[in-house]
XYZ file of C-alpha atoms in Angstrom:
672
model
C 0.000 0.000 0.000
C 2.994 2.332 0.285
C 2.949 3.537 -3.311
C -0.820 3.970 -3.392
C -0.529 6.099 -0.283
C 2.104 8.199 -2.001
C -0.089 8.715 -5.042
C -2.863 10.010 -2.826
C -0.567 12.393 -0.973
C 1.802 13.505 -3.754
C -0.093 16.777 -4.244
C 0.128 17.701 -0.564
C 2.769 20.374 -1.190
C 0.571 22.107 -3.800
C -1.868 24.866 -2.798
C -5.117 23.278 -1.684
C -7.334 26.080 -2.997
C -8.370 25.205 -6.570
C -7.657 28.634 -8.042
C -4.305 28.985 -6.283
C -3.376 25.485 -7.397
C -4.114 26.268 -11.034
C -2.120 29.486 -10.830
C 0.815 27.642 -9.266
C 0.737 24.961 -11.958
C 0.489 27.604 -14.689
C 3.579 29.364 -13.359
C 5.358 26.044 -13.062
C 4.492 25.136 -16.663
C 5.494 28.520 -18.077
C 8.706 28.639 -16.055
C 9.888 25.146 -17.027
C 8.873 25.733 -20.644
C 10.830 28.989 -20.703
C 13.971 27.295 -19.332
C 13.662 24.385 -21.778
C 13.061 26.881 -24.579
C 16.336 28.662 -23.805
C 18.192 25.348 -23.797
C 16.477 24.250 -27.026
C 17.428 27.465 -28.817
C 21.038 27.075 -27.718
C 20.904 23.438 -28.865
C 19.542 24.392 -32.273
C 22.132 27.132 -32.739
C 24.962 24.710 -31.982
C 23.397 22.031 -34.193
C 23.186 24.513 -37.084
C 26.937 25.050 -36.818
C 27.626 21.314 -36.615
C 25.761 20.602 -39.850
C 27.103 23.811 -41.451
C 23.765 25.429 -42.307
C 23.826 28.589 -40.165
C 25.698 30.673 -42.717
C 23.872 29.382 -45.776
C 20.284 28.804 -44.619
C 18.087 31.864 -44.126
C 15.221 29.516 -43.199
C 17.224 28.100 -40.300
C 18.200 31.547 -39.044
C 14.616 32.714 -39.448
C 13.276 29.737 -37.489
C 15.626 30.439 -34.588
C 14.658 34.119 -34.757
C 10.952 33.252 -34.563
C 11.715 30.885 -31.715
C 13.465 33.681 -29.851
C 10.442 35.960 -30.278
C 8.086 33.250 -29.029
C 10.374 32.624 -26.077
C 10.295 36.328 -25.238
C 6.485 36.305 -25.344
C 6.490 33.244 -23.087
C 8.708 35.072 -20.605
C 6.310 38.035 -20.556
C 3.379 35.703 -19.962
C 5.267 34.098 -17.084
C 5.922 37.516 -15.522
C 2.287 38.519 -16.013
C 1.126 35.784 -13.649
C 2.519 37.893 -10.784
C 0.677 41.066 -11.892
C -2.939 42.148 -11.682
C -3.687 39.983 -14.739
C -3.471 36.803 -12.676
C -7.228 36.895 -12.078
C -7.662 36.968 -15.834
C -5.465 33.891 -16.073
C -7.611 32.102 -13.517
C -10.811 32.976 -15.434
C -9.154 31.844 -18.675
C -8.235 28.461 -17.256
C -11.624 27.971 -15.683
C -13.160 28.586 -19.105
C -10.615 26.298 -20.752
C -11.440 23.601 -18.229
C -15.130 23.891 -19.027
C -14.381 23.729 -22.754
C -12.234 20.646 -22.300
C -14.936 18.947 -20.258
C -17.435 19.531 -23.091
C -15.156 17.652 -25.508
C -16.441 14.387 -24.083
C -15.021 11.290 -25.769
C -12.931 13.482 -28.058
C -10.578 13.920 -25.105
C -9.546 10.282 -25.402
C -8.914 10.664 -29.119
C -6.890 13.804 -28.464
C -4.915 11.968 -25.768
C -4.095 9.166 -28.207
C -3.007 11.714 -30.812
C -0.688 13.366 -28.302
C 0.801 9.979 -27.394
C 1.829 9.186 -30.965
C 2.868 12.668 -32.111
C 6.331 12.428 -30.576
C 7.466 9.114 -32.143
C 5.840 9.995 -35.465
C 7.761 13.263 -35.547
C 11.089 11.814 -34.388
C 10.948 8.888 -36.822
C 9.418 10.882 -39.674
C 11.136 13.107 -42.255
C 10.926 16.176 -39.998
C 12.715 14.383 -37.203
C 16.005 15.839 -38.413
C 14.891 19.212 -37.042
C 14.522 17.912 -33.494
C 17.657 15.812 -33.166
C 19.176 17.970 -30.362
C 18.177 16.616 -26.947
C 16.739 19.757 -25.344
C 14.599 20.417 -28.407
C 13.127 16.952 -27.987
C 12.705 17.436 -24.253
C 10.815 20.703 -24.814
C 8.538 19.026 -27.356
C 7.954 15.991 -25.121
C 7.349 18.195 -22.046
C 4.618 20.167 -23.815
C 2.934 16.990 -25.081
C 2.964 15.394 -21.626
C 1.591 18.557 -19.995
C -1.248 18.646 -22.521
C -1.852 14.943 -21.956
C -1.931 15.510 -18.198
C -4.497 18.300 -18.653
C -6.744 16.036 -20.737
C -6.394 13.116 -18.323
C -7.258 15.275 -15.321
C -10.316 16.557 -17.166
C -11.481 12.937 -17.404
C -10.455 12.108 -13.805
C -10.541 15.397 -11.884
C -10.039 13.665 -8.520
C -6.672 12.175 -9.558
C -3.374 13.464 -8.202
C -1.807 16.025 -10.530
C 1.775 14.841 -10.004
C 0.985 11.144 -10.226
C -1.028 11.785 -13.395
C 1.888 13.729 -14.863
C 4.242 10.839 -14.034
C 1.847 8.266 -15.490
C 1.301 10.183 -18.733
C 5.076 10.622 -19.120
C 5.616 6.891 -18.628
C 2.948 5.959 -21.148
C 4.182 8.439 -23.755
C 7.776 7.297 -23.190
C 6.754 3.638 -23.478
C 4.956 4.292 -26.773
C 8.050 6.031 -28.129
C 10.300 3.167 -27.029
C 8.011 0.648 -28.746
C 7.877 2.796 -31.888
C 11.673 2.782 -32.111
C 11.553 -0.912 -32.959
C 9.897 -0.062 -36.256
C 13.395 0.686 -37.562
C 14.261 -3.004 -37.022
C 11.291 -4.332 -38.987
C 12.435 -3.939 -42.564
C 12.217 -5.917 -45.783
C 15.651 -4.658 -46.785
C 17.678 -7.784 -47.668
C 21.011 -6.479 -46.361
C 22.215 -5.786 -42.855
C 20.583 -2.758 -41.229
C 23.800 -1.987 -39.360
C 27.354 -3.160 -39.010
C 26.467 -6.348 -37.118
C 22.653 -6.566 -37.306
C 22.353 -9.431 -39.764
C 25.381 -11.252 -38.354
C 23.230 -12.197 -35.370
C 21.037 -14.414 -37.535
C 24.100 -16.194 -38.878
C 25.379 -16.935 -35.378
C 21.901 -18.075 -34.345
C 21.877 -20.503 -37.269
C 24.964 -22.332 -35.987
C 22.821 -24.243 -33.480
C 21.176 -25.799 -36.565
C 24.262 -25.826 -38.785
C 23.773 -29.304 -40.254
C 20.171 -28.471 -41.165
C 21.079 -25.070 -42.634
C 24.530 -25.658 -44.187
C 24.821 -29.445 -44.360
C 27.969 -29.455 -42.212
C 28.585 -29.298 -38.439
C 29.875 -25.872 -37.353
C 30.787 -24.931 -33.771
C 28.315 -22.504 -32.188
C 29.349 -18.985 -31.290
C 32.119 -18.129 -28.864
C 30.449 -14.768 -28.156
C 27.100 -14.572 -26.320
C 25.947 -18.171 -26.978
C 22.718 -17.842 -24.980
C 21.687 -14.769 -26.944
C 22.045 -16.653 -30.201
C 20.358 -19.696 -28.664
C 17.248 -17.587 -28.030
C 17.496 -16.091 -31.507
C 17.835 -19.528 -33.094
C 14.247 -20.634 -32.407
C 12.879 -19.483 -35.813
C 15.241 -21.984 -37.451
C 12.942 -24.702 -36.104
C 10.736 -23.676 -39.028
C 12.730 -24.200 -42.251
C 12.530 -21.385 -44.759
C 11.941 -18.628 -42.206
C 12.476 -15.226 -43.825
C 14.842 -12.454 -42.792
C 11.851 -10.344 -41.766
C 10.644 -13.144 -39.467
C 14.054 -13.271 -37.759
C 13.972 -9.515 -37.282
C 10.460 -9.729 -35.888
C 11.505 -12.477 -33.458
C 14.382 -10.363 -32.183
C 11.960 -7.478 -31.555
C 9.685 -9.896 -29.687
C 12.619 -10.887 -27.464
C 13.416 -7.219 -26.807
C 9.792 -6.632 -25.791
C 8.893 -9.785 -23.899
C 11.951 -10.240 -21.674
C 12.056 -6.704 -20.165
C 8.273 -6.742 -19.716
C 8.589 -10.128 -18.014
C 11.062 -8.656 -15.526
C 8.475 -6.015 -14.649
C 5.695 -8.594 -14.355
C 7.700 -10.904 -12.078
C 8.923 -7.972 -9.993
C 5.320 -6.791 -9.632
C 4.327 -10.256 -8.482
C 7.149 -10.298 -5.936
C 6.149 -6.894 -4.540
C 2.447 -7.796 -4.583
C 1.364 -4.392 -5.798
C -2.276 -3.733 -5.139
C -4.057 -2.160 -8.134
C -4.034 -3.133 -11.810
C -3.260 0.420 -12.923
C -0.312 0.656 -10.552
C 1.017 -2.702 -11.708
C 0.851 -1.647 -15.361
C 2.642 1.640 -14.674
C 5.302 -0.130 -12.634
C 5.905 -2.659 -15.426
C 6.203 0.257 -17.869
C 8.783 1.978 -15.646
C 10.853 -1.209 -15.268
C 10.765 -1.686 -19.043
C 12.099 1.833 -19.656
C 14.639 1.579 -16.839
C 16.211 -1.544 -18.324
C 16.632 0.199 -21.671
C 18.884 2.810 -20.078
C 21.695 0.275 -20.560
C 20.231 -1.464 -22.362
C 20.285 -4.759 -20.482
C 20.455 -7.462 -23.159
C 17.468 -9.786 -23.220
C 19.409 -13.045 -22.811
C 20.778 -11.721 -19.504
C 17.286 -10.856 -18.296
C 16.478 -14.577 -18.186
C 18.583 -14.729 -15.007
C 16.967 -11.602 -13.540
C 13.496 -13.079 -14.073
C 14.437 -16.356 -12.390
C 16.080 -14.636 -9.415
C 13.151 -12.281 -8.837
C 10.794 -15.229 -9.091
C 12.723 -17.852 -7.175
C 15.085 -16.258 -4.641
C 13.691 -16.585 -1.103
C 15.433 -14.992 1.866
C 13.830 -17.603 4.164
C 14.399 -20.663 1.922
C 18.161 -20.950 1.629
C 18.450 -24.302 -0.148
C 15.739 -23.448 -2.666
C 17.481 -20.152 -3.391
C 20.778 -21.990 -3.861
C 19.145 -24.164 -6.502
C 17.800 -21.109 -8.347
C 21.207 -19.400 -8.184
C 22.970 -22.500 -9.534
C 20.488 -22.750 -12.412
C 20.970 -19.083 -13.313
C 24.748 -19.385 -12.988
C 24.794 -22.254 -15.482
C 23.093 -19.887 -17.931
C 25.514 -17.094 -16.988
C 28.528 -19.285 -17.726
C 27.592 -19.452 -21.403
C 26.320 -15.863 -21.577
C 28.969 -13.352 -20.438
C 31.917 -13.998 -18.180
C 31.271 -10.857 -16.117
C 27.758 -12.121 -15.338
C 28.948 -15.368 -13.747
C 28.864 -13.942 -10.182
C 25.709 -11.877 -10.765
C 22.965 -14.437 -9.907
C 24.497 -15.079 -6.491
C 24.950 -11.350 -5.924
C 21.339 -10.546 -6.844
C 20.070 -13.274 -4.517
C 22.293 -11.879 -1.750
C 20.977 -8.364 -2.433
C 17.376 -9.512 -2.001
C 18.410 -11.282 1.208
C 19.997 -8.113 2.619
C 16.950 -6.057 1.658
C 14.296 -8.432 2.960
C 15.939 -10.055 5.969
C 16.812 -8.104 9.090
C 19.992 -9.171 10.858
C 18.138 -9.394 14.222
C 21.340 -8.984 16.145
C 22.978 -12.009 14.500
C 26.736 -12.235 14.398
C 28.473 -11.444 11.167
C 29.297 -15.033 10.240
C 25.755 -16.356 10.645
C 24.178 -13.442 8.772
C 26.541 -13.589 5.792
C 26.813 -17.392 5.603
C 24.083 -18.120 3.044
C 24.774 -15.105 0.814
C 28.405 -16.256 0.725
C 27.330 -19.796 -0.186
C 25.125 -18.497 -3.010
C 27.909 -16.278 -4.282
C 30.627 -18.937 -4.230
C 28.308 -21.693 -5.466
C 27.187 -19.505 -8.344
C 30.750 -18.738 -9.390
C 31.674 -22.436 -9.315
C 28.587 -23.360 -11.347
C 29.159 -20.527 -13.820
C 32.788 -21.335 -14.553
C 31.956 -25.046 -14.707
C 29.274 -24.291 -17.277
C 31.693 -22.152 -19.266
C 34.381 -24.833 -19.173
C 31.924 -27.478 -20.305
C 30.752 -25.280 -23.186
C 34.340 -24.624 -24.273
C 34.985 -28.370 -24.219
C 31.942 -29.449 -26.231
C 31.512 -26.453 -28.544
C 34.407 -27.387 -30.803
C 35.961 -23.918 -30.657
C 39.569 -23.222 -29.721
C 39.878 -22.494 -26.005
C 42.166 -19.555 -26.776
C 39.334 -17.743 -28.532
C 37.289 -17.454 -25.335
C 39.777 -15.188 -23.561
C 39.499 -12.137 -25.807
C 37.798 -10.142 -23.043
C 40.905 -10.468 -20.899
C 43.367 -9.617 -23.681
C 41.704 -6.475 -25.018
C 43.159 -3.043 -24.189
C 41.377 -0.692 -21.776
C 40.428 2.793 -22.997
C 39.944 4.797 -19.818
C 39.211 8.062 -21.628
C 35.789 6.678 -22.614
C 34.616 7.095 -19.035
C 34.285 10.777 -19.905
C 32.471 12.350 -22.891
C 34.034 11.332 -26.196
C 33.089 10.896 -29.831
C 32.244 7.266 -29.075
C 29.720 8.276 -26.380
C 28.955 11.977 -26.163
C 27.515 11.704 -22.659
C 30.376 9.583 -21.334
C 30.058 6.352 -19.362
C 30.707 7.900 -15.948
C 28.413 10.954 -16.343
C 25.809 8.687 -17.928
C 25.661 6.186 -15.087
C 25.771 8.955 -12.483
C 22.828 10.628 -14.213
C 20.868 7.359 -14.428
C 21.546 6.614 -10.741
C 21.221 10.074 -9.251
C 17.470 10.210 -8.378
C 17.506 6.744 -6.815
C 20.727 7.566 -4.951
C 18.973 10.544 -3.378
C 15.903 8.470 -2.533
C 17.964 5.693 -0.967
C 20.092 8.161 0.978
C 16.956 9.903 2.253
C 15.505 6.649 3.557
C 18.735 5.362 5.075
C 19.167 8.641 6.905
C 15.639 8.678 8.311
C 14.846 4.978 8.648
C 15.732 2.484 11.318
C 17.856 0.859 8.640
C 20.651 2.971 10.061
C 20.697 0.443 12.890
C 21.032 -2.478 10.489
C 24.777 -2.280 9.883
C 25.251 -5.767 8.459
C 22.509 -5.260 5.885
C 23.844 -1.894 4.785
C 27.388 -3.192 4.546
C 26.221 -6.086 2.368
C 24.188 -3.846 0.055
C 26.956 -1.265 -0.339
C 29.593 -3.935 -0.992
C 27.493 -5.576 -3.712
C 26.696 -2.299 -5.463
C 30.302 -1.127 -5.395
C 31.483 -4.483 -6.788
C 28.934 -4.415 -9.617
C 29.674 -0.758 -10.338
C 33.425 -1.348 -10.468
C 33.042 -4.424 -12.656
C 30.739 -2.562 -15.045
C 33.170 0.334 -15.310
C 36.046 -2.033 -16.066
C 34.127 -3.793 -18.844
C 32.913 -0.459 -20.250
C 36.443 0.774 -20.930
C 37.425 -2.379 -22.814
C 37.938 -1.733 -26.511
C 34.643 -2.377 -28.264
C 32.692 -0.844 -25.358
C 32.039 2.582 -23.953
C 29.365 3.641 -26.451
C 26.500 3.374 -23.931
C 25.761 1.944 -20.475
C 25.071 -1.672 -21.442
C 28.217 -2.972 -19.746
C 26.875 -1.592 -16.452
C 23.832 -3.829 -16.889
C 24.259 -5.857 -13.697
C 24.720 -2.700 -11.639
C 21.602 -1.137 -13.200
C 19.521 -4.218 -12.379
C 20.747 -4.354 -8.772
C 20.282 -0.623 -8.316
C 16.772 -0.806 -9.744
C 15.833 -3.537 -7.266
C 17.260 -1.636 -4.306
C 15.680 1.652 -5.385
C 12.222 0.127 -5.798
C 12.303 -1.623 -2.423
C 13.508 1.599 -0.823
C 10.883 3.850 -2.403
C 8.146 1.438 -1.332
C 9.372 1.179 2.233
C 10.194 -2.532 1.889
C 13.282 -2.622 4.065
C 12.134 -5.637 6.040
C 10.124 -8.814 5.526
C 7.128 -6.986 6.987
C 6.130 -3.444 6.142
C 6.722 -0.896 8.896
C 3.779 0.443 10.811
C 1.920 3.453 9.475
C 3.434 5.625 12.156
C 7.003 4.870 11.088
C 6.447 4.818 7.331
C 8.537 7.463 5.593
C 7.004 9.350 2.665
C 9.055 9.929 -0.460
C 9.723 13.587 -1.327
C 7.219 14.018 -4.190
C 9.429 15.887 -6.661
C 12.326 13.506 -6.042
C 10.009 10.553 -6.562
C 8.774 12.050 -9.848
C 12.375 12.621 -10.953
C 13.195 8.960 -10.238
C 10.211 7.928 -12.350
C 11.160 10.273 -15.183
C 14.899 9.544 -15.417
C 14.431 6.499 -17.727
C 12.132 8.677 -19.837
C 14.948 11.212 -20.348
C 17.131 8.432 -21.756
C 14.285 7.179 -23.953
C 13.317 10.446 -25.632
C 16.915 11.032 -26.717
C 16.771 7.893 -28.844
C 15.678 7.542 -32.440
C 16.081 9.424 -35.689
C 14.208 9.596 -38.998
C 13.681 6.137 -40.406
C 16.032 5.272 -43.199
C 14.271 4.825 -46.516
C 15.689 1.879 -48.398
C 15.564 1.591 -52.158
C 14.363 -1.990 -52.534
C 14.741 -1.904 -56.327
C 18.404 -0.929 -55.990
C 18.794 -3.644 -53.353
C 17.561 -6.226 -55.856
C 20.038 -4.920 -58.413
C 22.823 -5.287 -55.836
C 21.706 -8.844 -55.126
C 21.846 -9.604 -58.831
C 25.418 -8.267 -58.955
C 26.398 -10.390 -55.952
C 24.852 -13.512 -57.478
C 26.663 -12.921 -60.759
C 30.080 -12.490 -59.150
C 29.606 -15.359 -56.714
C 28.229 -17.737 -59.359
C 31.192 -16.977 -61.595
C 33.660 -17.858 -58.817
C 31.732 -21.000 -57.766
C 31.444 -22.249 -61.362
C 35.249 -22.263 -61.552
C 35.514 -24.262 -58.329
C 36.585 -21.244 -56.300
C 36.320 -20.677 -52.553
C 34.068 -17.711 -51.704
C 34.493 -16.054 -48.313
C 31.614 -13.938 -47.060
C 33.168 -11.821 -44.327
C 30.177 -9.472 -44.408
C 26.495 -10.063 -45.220
C 26.853 -13.774 -44.419
C 23.143 -14.008 -43.632
C 22.599 -14.053 -47.418
C 23.883 -17.634 -47.322
C 22.122 -18.489 -44.054
C 18.693 -17.573 -45.393
C 19.261 -18.847 -48.964
C 19.080 -15.382 -50.459
C 22.327 -16.366 -52.191
C 22.296 -20.095 -52.997
C 24.689 -22.867 -53.992
C 27.686 -21.463 -52.116
C 29.672 -23.626 -49.699
C 30.024 -21.806 -46.412
C 33.517 -21.056 -45.088
C 32.750 -20.738 -41.349
C 35.874 -18.823 -40.354
C 36.427 -15.073 -40.512
C 32.918 -13.645 -40.130
C 33.025 -9.884 -39.560
C 31.899 -9.772 -35.886
C 34.282 -12.443 -34.649
C 37.056 -11.206 -36.907
C 36.701 -7.790 -35.266
C 36.804 -9.381 -31.806
C 40.017 -11.181 -32.656
C 41.494 -8.011 -34.167
C 40.696 -5.945 -31.063
C 42.263 -8.533 -28.755
C 45.181 -9.088 -31.200
C 44.724 -12.854 -31.025
C 47.882 -13.795 -32.918
C 47.073 -17.476 -33.448
C 43.769 -16.646 -35.127
C 44.992 -13.607 -37.052
C 48.188 -15.279 -38.231
C 46.102 -18.080 -39.733
C 43.890 -15.499 -41.446
C 46.916 -13.678 -42.841
C 48.392 -16.974 -44.013
C 45.186 -17.860 -45.866
C 45.301 -14.454 -47.540
C 48.934 -14.832 -48.509
C 48.326 -18.233 -50.099
C 45.262 -16.896 -51.934
C 43.089 -19.593 -50.351
C 39.987 -17.562 -51.186
C 39.085 -16.960 -54.811
C 36.563 -14.251 -53.942
C 36.136 -12.212 -50.761
C 32.904 -10.354 -50.014
C 33.389 -7.688 -47.373
C 32.126 -4.257 -46.369
C 34.132 -1.560 -48.140
C 37.534 -1.667 -46.477
C 38.660 1.378 -44.531
C 42.357 2.217 -44.712
C 42.609 5.373 -42.611
C 44.159 5.287 -39.142
C 42.035 7.513 -36.903
C 42.706 9.620 -33.807
C 40.575 9.648 -30.664
C 38.384 12.437 -31.993
C 36.645 9.853 -34.209
C 33.874 7.457 -33.193
C 35.293 4.018 -32.268
C 38.755 5.085 -33.420
C 40.666 2.230 -31.749
C 38.279 -0.359 -33.161
C 38.697 1.130 -36.625
C 42.478 1.078 -36.288
C 42.533 -2.547 -35.164
C 40.417 -3.481 -38.196
C 42.565 -1.465 -40.590
C 45.837 -2.918 -39.298
C 44.774 -6.541 -38.926
C 42.105 -6.913 -41.627
C 42.071 -4.175 -44.265
C 45.804 -3.881 -44.890
C 46.437 -7.656 -45.087
C 43.484 -8.185 -47.443
C 44.480 -5.326 -49.748
C 48.062 -6.545 -49.681
C 47.112 -9.817 -51.361
C 43.755 -9.052 -53.012
C 42.368 -6.404 -55.334
C 38.834 -5.098 -55.739
C 36.982 -6.068 -58.920
C 33.633 -4.549 -57.938
C 32.396 -2.113 -55.314
C 28.764 -1.486 -54.461
C 27.503 1.760 -52.971
C 24.289 0.302 -51.529
C 25.156 -1.628 -49.487
C 28.817 -0.501 -49.262
C 30.315 -3.819 -50.288
C 33.569 -4.832 -51.979
C 34.428 -7.937 -53.995
C 38.103 -8.852 -54.059
C 40.097 -11.448 -55.969
C 43.764 -12.479 -55.591
C 46.203 -9.871 -56.871
C 49.185 -10.720 -59.075
C 51.802 -8.655 -57.239
C 52.500 -6.924 -53.953
C 52.062 -3.360 -55.164
C 49.156 -2.819 -52.773
C 51.225 -3.761 -49.704
C 52.594 -0.264 -49.136
C 50.280 1.834 -46.973
């Protein structure tokens, strides 16, 4: 009942008189809109310089000029609410309220229109004008305020702040769902550098069915590709179906975390449960937390019991087996999440340190043993070289990516601080004012776990290949979400505290904690790319012609890029060469795995391949002021230069950017 009580009392700091309340909210709306308008204008001015249109586009300068005039008018309106005209404002809003009430069912239609305006604009052709973050935030803020006004006209007894939070969550959720439309395309080529490679790696679990030969499954993220492999149970599944299935995984697994968490918390009302599930969904996408890792989160939230130690051990061991073939840094996470729930839900009751920490330690150690055992077993039976599994430990660390860089403009450290900040304040507020301050063992356990997960996430984030978002801090985000939710709901112990000792959340801080995932969400997305399907078919015809010519002469064709064309029979009658696919080749290049790369270079030198199909090869060494500069340089040095040393391009496509290379006669191309 804690959250329901908050929703009823969240407006307590607002004026209780109806007219004074409306005037306060009007000033609040105008003031925030004015501040966001200033930031949006500054954003647009900077963006105009970045895309080099300020000097040449009178339309752009005119638009910013008009925006400045409107902002000035807004400022005057804000000031006028403190003058004698404030009574006029009150009469205006009373009349507007009456007009809105007379709209009847049209209010629901208008609310739906407001909900879809933001994603339609961002993903549509005019989305290029609202790429800067504060411009989007201003737009989203106005839409949510209008949506809140309409909702309150339908339910006038509802809390203003809770309605504002709910409308923001719903609008943010709709935008997040709409973003997946970019992944549902009939375009036959990869939508990004590695998008279509995922379907190839998923196919390896059915390699004999798909390729007619046994091929070892993936070294990287096996459980992810195991989940993605399910469409291969139906032979002839299209590329679109595989893309749709991946979107389903992205939707179902995060929503399932919210559903199971709701069940664990036993939230009271259906509306509250739905809003909570929506918030969890958006929170997990701050990383994002990859869906194959959420399998463990779901099982822990469902099965971990602070009062059933052996049962919890079984759940932890099961999750750790999954972790062992997922990501090495997640091997200790199931035991740590179970321990976190134990520290949150179980008071130490004056127990000594050893007795209180005994079972969490057993879960932690048992999980690590199970995880590494699972990993070792997978290495043994997968058929892959054991040396290929250690790339995470051999890759260089790029500490500068903790701060804003071209790879991640926000920076890993500022980003995770921003994502954590509202919940940090909420947790600190409760610890300071709650009897939890007397529960030293519990606090020590919670702090130790969070610091360990935070430090591990930071370390993985600075590894080459990372640092472009917060997804390597996934375990920390999950643990912090769990702790923050329990804290905000007053669930420090196995029984809720009495009404007299229950601590209310500061309303504005609570709203900020709800809205933080929304801030991350509205910054995502850009106008949908329009693919020329006719040109794509022409490119496929060119590929078929070149490949058929090589195959007819008994040649070996290596698809480094766009290998899904073979997986899904878009290009037929080509024997697959399993080695040297672009994603794994990049992983080996970043870790400088000499055994693997030396074999690749040897195959190039001996002209083992009669035709190589690869994304257009970059040859420029980049400095840190470029996006993913170190990754580019590793590829250029270990892949591009060796290929161009022994092969020459006979055809280059612009859409997609693809090169076709055959063995060269001399070594003229070896000087770079």
